[in-house]
Amino acid sequence: MAYVFQDPGDCLDPGFTIGNQIREALPTSERRGAAKRLTELLRTVGFDDPERVQASYPHQLSGGMQQRAMLAMALAGRPRVLVADEPTTALDVTVQATILRLLARLQRQENLAVLLITHNLGVVAELADEVQVMYAGRIVESGPVEILRQPTHPYMQGLLKALPRLSGGPVRLEGIEGSVPPLGRHPTGCRFHPRCHLARAVCAAQVPPWTDVDNGHRVACWAYGDGGWA
Ligand code: SF4
C-alpha cells in the first residue's frame, strides 16, 4: 500500500533532491543503479524532463509538480492499493484537474485500487466507483457513486444542499446547523443526532442499524427501514 498526503509542499524534505527522495522509497534491492527506474517513474506521472526533475529540490517545483513527484514516490514500491488523502486540496483548480486525470490514468494503467479521501463531492462524482460517507469517524451511507443523485442519510442530503449549482436560477444555499464534534467527544447513539432535523429519542440512545436501500446502497439511519419515519 502507498499513501499520498494532501500537501506535498509540507511532505517533501526541502534538503534533498526529488531523485534522492524517490530513491529512498524504492525497495532496497532496486536502489543500486536506480537511474533507469527513477526516469521511468517520473515519466509515468507525466514529466517530460525526468532528469531535470530528479536533480531539483522541492522549492524549485510548482505545487502540481510536487504532487506528481509524491505520486512517483508512492508508485516506487509497486503498490496494489493507493490511498490518496485530499490529493488536490493545496492546488489551484486547473492543476487539480491535471492531477485527477493522472490519478484516473494511473489507476487503469498500473491496475491500482485507489482509496480517495476527500470533502470535494465533484471529485467523488468524477473519480469514484464506490462511495463511503463518513461522519465523525463512522460510515453512515455507502454504495455505488450514483448514491450522490439520491442520497438517503440526512448528513449526505445536507452536504449536497450546501453545494452551489451552475444551472437553474439563484437558490439560497442551506447549511447544516451546528458543528462536527471534537475528537473523543462523540455524541451517543447516532453521532449526527445533535445536528439532524429528523432526530428522535431513539437516535441519541442507540447506534442505528444498516438498512438496504437498493442495489448495494445502504444507510445507517433510524428514520429508514422497518419502523422508520422518513
Ligand atoms: S439516525 Fe436519527 S439522528 Fe441519525 S441521521 Fe437518522 S434520523 Fe438523524
mmCIF file of C-alpha atoms and ligand atoms in Angstrom:
data_model
loop_
_atom_site.group_PDB
_atom_site.id
_atom_site.type_symbol
_atom_site.label_atom_id
_atom_site.label_comp_id
_atom_site.label_asym_id
_atom_site.label_seq_id
_atom_site.Cartn_x
_atom_site.Cartn_y
_atom_site.Cartn_z
ATOM 1 C CA MET A 1 0.000 0.000 0.000
ATOM 2 C CA ALA A 2 1.130 3.558 -0.583
ATOM 3 C CA TYR A 3 -0.153 6.884 0.741
ATOM 4 C CA VAL A 4 -0.255 10.287 -0.938
ATOM 5 C CA PHE A 5 -0.660 13.150 1.538
ATOM 6 C CA GLN A 6 -2.637 16.325 0.990
ATOM 7 C CA ASP A 7 0.061 18.981 0.974
ATOM 8 C CA PRO A 8 3.143 17.882 -0.981
ATOM 9 C CA GLY A 9 4.975 21.104 -0.022
ATOM 10 C CA ASP A 10 4.904 20.016 3.629
ATOM 11 C CA CYS A 11 5.647 16.347 2.954
ATOM 12 C CA LEU A 12 8.714 16.592 0.717
ATOM 13 C CA ASP A 13 12.013 17.117 2.528
ATOM 14 C CA PRO A 14 13.382 20.542 1.472
ATOM 15 C CA GLY A 15 17.010 19.402 1.991
ATOM 16 C CA PHE A 16 17.065 16.538 -0.549
ATOM 17 C CA THR A 17 16.563 16.415 -4.297
ATOM 18 C CA ILE A 18 13.433 14.782 -5.710
ATOM 19 C CA GLY A 19 15.580 11.977 -7.166
ATOM 20 C CA ASN A 20 17.055 11.201 -3.735
ATOM 21 C CA GLN A 21 13.642 11.145 -2.097
ATOM 22 C CA ILE A 22 12.121 8.815 -4.681
ATOM 23 C CA ARG A 23 15.174 6.539 -4.456
ATOM 24 C CA GLU A 24 14.550 6.231 -0.689
ATOM 25 C CA ALA A 25 11.068 4.888 -1.438
ATOM 26 C CA LEU A 26 12.359 2.142 -3.768
ATOM 27 C CA PRO A 27 12.708 -1.417 -2.458
ATOM 28 C CA THR A 28 16.289 -1.853 -1.184
ATOM 29 C CA SER A 29 17.118 -4.334 -3.950
ATOM 30 C CA GLU A 30 16.340 -1.683 -6.604
ATOM 31 C CA ARG A 31 18.272 1.265 -5.126
ATOM 32 C CA ARG A 32 21.614 0.486 -6.791
ATOM 33 C CA GLY A 33 21.640 1.724 -10.355
ATOM 34 C CA ALA A 34 18.197 3.199 -9.849
ATOM 35 C CA ALA A 35 18.537 5.908 -12.511
ATOM 36 C CA LYS A 36 16.503 3.979 -15.095
ATOM 37 C CA ARG A 37 13.698 3.207 -12.641
ATOM 38 C CA LEU A 38 13.581 6.838 -11.433
ATOM 39 C CA THR A 39 13.280 8.065 -15.008
ATOM 40 C CA GLU A 40 10.538 5.529 -15.690
ATOM 41 C CA LEU A 41 8.592 6.558 -12.559
ATOM 42 C CA LEU A 42 8.819 10.266 -13.337
ATOM 43 C CA ARG A 43 7.697 9.648 -16.922
ATOM 44 C CA THR A 44 4.765 7.581 -15.619
ATOM 45 C CA VAL A 45 3.493 10.609 -13.674
ATOM 46 C CA GLY A 46 3.797 12.830 -16.727
ATOM 47 C CA PHE A 47 7.214 14.514 -16.562
ATOM 48 C CA ASP A 48 8.837 15.022 -19.997
ATOM 49 C CA ASP A 49 12.175 16.004 -18.448
ATOM 50 C CA PRO A 50 12.746 13.447 -15.665
ATOM 51 C CA GLU A 51 16.491 14.152 -15.375
ATOM 52 C CA ARG A 52 15.877 17.827 -14.529
ATOM 53 C CA VAL A 53 13.137 16.933 -12.018
ATOM 54 C CA GLN A 54 15.378 14.342 -10.325
ATOM 55 C CA ALA A 55 18.051 16.971 -9.793
ATOM 56 C CA SER A 56 15.579 19.582 -8.467
ATOM 57 C CA TYR A 57 14.846 20.465 -4.857
ATOM 58 C CA PRO A 58 11.155 20.678 -3.861
ATOM 59 C CA HIS A 59 11.122 24.505 -3.802
ATOM 60 C CA GLN A 60 12.150 24.509 -7.466
ATOM 61 C CA LEU A 61 8.907 22.747 -8.464
ATOM 62 C CA SER A 62 5.324 24.074 -8.624
ATOM 63 C CA GLY A 63 2.605 22.582 -6.366
ATOM 64 C CA GLY A 64 1.311 20.359 -9.183
ATOM 65 C CA MET A 65 4.821 19.099 -9.979
ATOM 66 C CA GLN A 66 5.448 18.399 -6.292
ATOM 67 C CA GLN A 67 2.234 16.363 -6.135
ATOM 68 C CA ARG A 68 3.287 14.386 -9.215
ATOM 69 C CA ALA A 69 6.680 13.742 -7.565
ATOM 70 C CA MET A 70 4.794 12.448 -4.489
ATOM 71 C CA LEU A 71 2.804 10.137 -6.759
ATOM 72 C CA ALA A 72 6.046 8.841 -8.319
ATOM 73 C CA MET A 73 7.325 8.160 -4.805
ATOM 74 C CA ALA A 74 4.110 6.342 -3.927
ATOM 75 C CA LEU A 75 4.402 4.157 -7.044
ATOM 76 C CA ALA A 76 8.046 3.300 -6.323
ATOM 77 C CA GLY A 77 7.110 0.263 -4.209
ATOM 78 C CA ARG A 78 4.665 -1.041 -6.872
ATOM 79 C CA PRO A 79 1.641 -0.773 -4.547
ATOM 80 C CA ARG A 80 -1.620 -2.571 -5.240
ATOM 81 C CA VAL A 81 -3.563 -0.025 -3.175
ATOM 82 C CA LEU A 82 -3.003 3.745 -3.249
ATOM 83 C CA VAL A 83 -4.551 5.876 -0.507
ATOM 84 C CA ALA A 84 -4.867 9.477 -1.695
ATOM 85 C CA ASP A 85 -5.786 11.895 1.101
ATOM 86 C CA GLU A 86 -7.212 15.129 -0.361
ATOM 87 C CA PRO A 87 -4.554 14.961 -3.097
ATOM 88 C CA THR A 88 -5.691 18.173 -4.787
ATOM 89 C CA THR A 89 -6.601 20.434 -1.840
ATOM 90 C CA ALA A 90 -3.440 22.538 -1.921
ATOM 91 C CA LEU A 91 -3.556 23.026 -5.709
ATOM 92 C CA ASP A 92 -5.323 25.547 -7.913
ATOM 93 C CA VAL A 93 -8.302 24.388 -9.955
ATOM 94 C CA THR A 94 -6.583 23.791 -13.315
ATOM 95 C CA VAL A 95 -3.756 21.835 -11.677
ATOM 96 C CA GLN A 96 -6.367 19.867 -9.688
ATOM 97 C CA ALA A 97 -7.898 18.676 -12.967
ATOM 98 C CA THR A 98 -4.473 17.535 -14.233
ATOM 99 C CA ILE A 99 -3.768 15.560 -11.055
ATOM 100 C CA LEU A 100 -7.228 13.946 -11.118
ATOM 101 C CA ARG A 101 -6.782 12.850 -14.745
ATOM 102 C CA LEU A 102 -3.366 11.488 -13.803
ATOM 103 C CA LEU A 103 -4.835 9.519 -10.878
ATOM 104 C CA ALA A 104 -7.510 8.040 -13.145
ATOM 105 C CA ARG A 105 -4.880 7.051 -15.736
ATOM 106 C CA LEU A 106 -2.577 5.504 -13.111
ATOM 107 C CA GLN A 107 -5.481 3.538 -11.702
ATOM 108 C CA ARG A 108 -6.103 1.912 -15.102
ATOM 109 C CA GLN A 109 -2.500 1.638 -16.265
ATOM 110 C CA GLU A 110 -0.988 0.323 -13.007
ATOM 111 C CA ASN A 111 -4.112 -1.714 -12.133
ATOM 112 C CA LEU A 112 -4.333 0.100 -8.796
ATOM 113 C CA ALA A 113 -7.123 0.189 -6.281
ATOM 114 C CA VAL A 114 -7.379 3.858 -5.228
ATOM 115 C CA LEU A 115 -8.906 4.883 -1.907
ATOM 116 C CA LEU A 116 -9.613 8.581 -2.244
ATOM 117 C CA ILE A 117 -10.319 10.619 0.900
ATOM 118 C CA THR A 118 -11.944 13.950 0.079
ATOM 119 C CA HIS A 119 -14.539 16.565 1.022
ATOM 120 C CA ASN A 120 -14.905 17.550 -2.631
ATOM 121 C CA LEU A 121 -18.074 15.902 -3.933
ATOM 122 C CA GLY A 122 -17.251 16.984 -7.505
ATOM 123 C CA VAL A 123 -14.053 14.936 -7.301
ATOM 124 C CA VAL A 124 -16.021 11.990 -5.905
ATOM 125 C CA ALA A 125 -18.560 12.189 -8.754
ATOM 126 C CA GLU A 126 -15.767 12.250 -11.337
ATOM 127 C CA LEU A 127 -13.434 9.572 -9.988
ATOM 128 C CA ALA A 128 -15.200 7.174 -7.660
ATOM 129 C CA ASP A 129 -16.978 3.899 -8.382
ATOM 130 C CA GLU A 130 -17.933 3.187 -4.763
ATOM 131 C CA VAL A 131 -18.578 5.778 -2.065
ATOM 132 C CA GLN A 132 -18.467 5.533 1.734
ATOM 133 C CA VAL A 133 -19.836 8.620 3.504
ATOM 134 C CA MET A 134 -18.229 9.143 6.902
ATOM 135 C CA TYR A 135 -19.426 11.413 9.717
ATOM 136 C CA ALA A 136 -17.405 11.862 12.939
ATOM 137 C CA GLY A 137 -15.371 8.727 12.246
ATOM 138 C CA ARG A 138 -18.247 6.403 11.406
ATOM 139 C CA ILE A 139 -19.543 5.314 7.969
ATOM 140 C CA VAL A 140 -23.201 6.353 7.631
ATOM 141 C CA GLU A 141 -24.032 5.666 3.985
ATOM 142 C CA SER A 142 -22.408 3.559 1.280
ATOM 143 C CA GLY A 143 -22.964 2.357 -2.240
ATOM 144 C CA PRO A 144 -22.143 2.985 -5.903
ATOM 145 C CA VAL A 145 -21.324 6.590 -6.864
ATOM 146 C CA GLU A 146 -24.908 7.002 -8.147
ATOM 147 C CA ILE A 147 -25.995 7.467 -4.495
ATOM 148 C CA LEU A 148 -24.888 11.085 -4.935
ATOM 149 C CA ARG A 149 -28.022 11.579 -7.044
ATOM 150 C CA GLN A 150 -30.325 10.124 -4.401
ATOM 151 C CA PRO A 151 -28.664 10.473 -1.016
ATOM 152 C CA THR A 152 -30.622 8.992 1.860
ATOM 153 C CA HIS A 153 -28.764 9.945 5.019
ATOM 154 C CA PRO A 154 -29.665 13.426 6.376
ATOM 155 C CA TYR A 155 -25.953 14.328 6.605
ATOM 156 C CA MET A 156 -25.319 13.498 2.944
ATOM 157 C CA GLN A 157 -28.508 15.295 1.916
ATOM 158 C CA GLY A 158 -27.319 18.359 3.846
ATOM 159 C CA LEU A 159 -23.893 18.281 2.168
ATOM 160 C CA LEU A 160 -25.456 18.259 -1.281
ATOM 161 C CA LYS A 161 -27.878 21.087 -0.424
ATOM 162 C CA ALA A 162 -24.886 23.207 0.602
ATOM 163 C CA LEU A 163 -23.277 22.867 -2.862
ATOM 164 C CA PRO A 164 -23.674 25.762 -5.319
ATOM 165 C CA ARG A 165 -25.014 24.813 -8.774
ATOM 166 C CA LEU A 166 -24.257 26.456 -12.083
ATOM 167 C CA SER A 167 -27.567 25.527 -13.715
ATOM 168 C CA GLY A 168 -31.010 26.940 -12.868
ATOM 169 C CA GLY A 169 -31.872 30.229 -11.210
ATOM 170 C CA PRO A 170 -30.485 31.685 -7.994
ATOM 171 C CA VAL A 171 -31.046 29.449 -4.987
ATOM 172 C CA ARG A 172 -30.295 30.134 -1.326
ATOM 173 C CA LEU A 173 -27.773 27.537 -0.132
ATOM 174 C CA GLU A 174 -28.611 25.675 3.052
ATOM 175 C CA GLY A 175 -26.003 24.834 5.639
ATOM 176 C CA ILE A 176 -26.059 22.089 8.282
ATOM 177 C CA GLU A 177 -26.759 23.539 11.739
ATOM 178 C CA GLY A 178 -24.095 23.042 14.413
ATOM 179 C CA SER A 179 -20.575 21.731 14.001
ATOM 180 C CA VAL A 180 -18.635 18.470 13.928
ATOM 181 C CA PRO A 181 -17.982 17.119 17.474
ATOM 182 C CA PRO A 182 -14.400 17.280 18.759
ATOM 183 C CA LEU A 183 -12.310 14.108 18.580
ATOM 184 C CA GLY A 184 -13.012 11.790 21.506
ATOM 185 C CA ARG A 185 -16.298 13.544 22.449
ATOM 186 C CA HIS A 186 -18.652 11.810 20.070
ATOM 187 C CA PRO A 187 -22.380 12.040 20.801
ATOM 188 C CA THR A 188 -24.076 8.810 21.900
ATOM 189 C CA GLY A 189 -26.208 6.735 19.512
ATOM 190 C CA CYS A 190 -26.185 8.257 16.038
ATOM 191 C CA ARG A 191 -23.256 10.702 16.093
ATOM 192 C CA PHE A 192 -25.165 13.066 13.798
ATOM 193 C CA HIS A 193 -28.201 13.411 16.103
ATOM 194 C CA PRO A 194 -27.407 16.859 17.609
ATOM 195 C CA ARG A 195 -27.467 18.324 14.077
ATOM 196 C CA CYS A 196 -30.205 16.242 12.454
ATOM 197 C CA HIS A 197 -33.628 17.730 11.672
ATOM 198 C CA LEU A 198 -35.149 14.213 11.706
ATOM 199 C CA ALA A 199 -33.722 13.159 15.092
ATOM 200 C CA ARG A 200 -35.953 11.411 17.656
ATOM 201 C CA ALA A 201 -35.243 9.969 21.097
ATOM 202 C CA VAL A 202 -34.009 6.613 19.753
ATOM 203 C CA CYS A 203 -31.301 8.398 17.730
ATOM 204 C CA ALA A 204 -29.496 9.626 20.865
ATOM 205 C CA ALA A 205 -29.937 6.294 22.657
ATOM 206 C CA GLN A 206 -28.791 3.666 20.149
ATOM 207 C CA VAL A 207 -26.464 3.369 17.170
ATOM 208 C CA PRO A 208 -28.660 2.999 14.054
ATOM 209 C CA PRO A 209 -28.531 -0.359 12.206
ATOM 210 C CA TRP A 210 -27.768 -0.661 8.498
ATOM 211 C CA THR A 211 -30.733 -0.679 6.109
ATOM 212 C CA ASP A 212 -30.571 -1.767 2.453
ATOM 213 C CA VAL A 213 -31.943 0.950 0.166
ATOM 214 C CA ASP A 214 -31.307 -0.736 -3.218
ATOM 215 C CA ASN A 215 -28.543 -2.169 -5.451
ATOM 216 C CA GLY A 216 -25.770 -2.082 -2.870
ATOM 217 C CA HIS A 217 -26.919 1.297 -1.488
ATOM 218 C CA ARG A 218 -27.040 1.108 2.337
ATOM 219 C CA VAL A 219 -27.726 3.657 5.045
ATOM 220 C CA ALA A 220 -27.268 3.686 8.826
ATOM 221 C CA CYS A 221 -30.217 5.772 9.992
ATOM 222 C CA TRP A 222 -33.193 5.051 12.270
ATOM 223 C CA ALA A 223 -35.511 7.051 10.002
ATOM 224 C CA TYR A 224 -35.307 4.389 7.239
ATOM 225 C CA GLY A 225 -36.304 0.767 7.055
ATOM 226 C CA ASP A 226 -38.981 -1.074 9.049
ATOM 227 C CA GLY A 227 -40.499 1.202 11.656
ATOM 228 C CA GLY A 228 -38.711 4.263 10.239
ATOM 229 C CA TRP A 229 -40.315 7.682 9.828
ATOM 230 C CA ALA A 230 -38.704 9.138 6.674
HETATM 231 S S1 SF4 B 1 -30.388 8.031 12.999
HETATM 232 FE FE1 SF4 B 1 -31.709 9.734 13.645
HETATM 233 S S2 SF4 B 1 -30.292 11.410 14.102
HETATM 234 FE FE2 SF4 B 1 -29.157 9.908 12.917
HETATM 235 S S3 SF4 B 1 -29.339 10.629 10.856
HETATM 236 FE FE3 SF4 B 1 -31.008 9.164 11.152
HETATM 237 S S4 SF4 B 1 -32.748 10.385 11.811
HETATM 238 FE FE4 SF4 B 1 -30.942 11.683 12.002
#
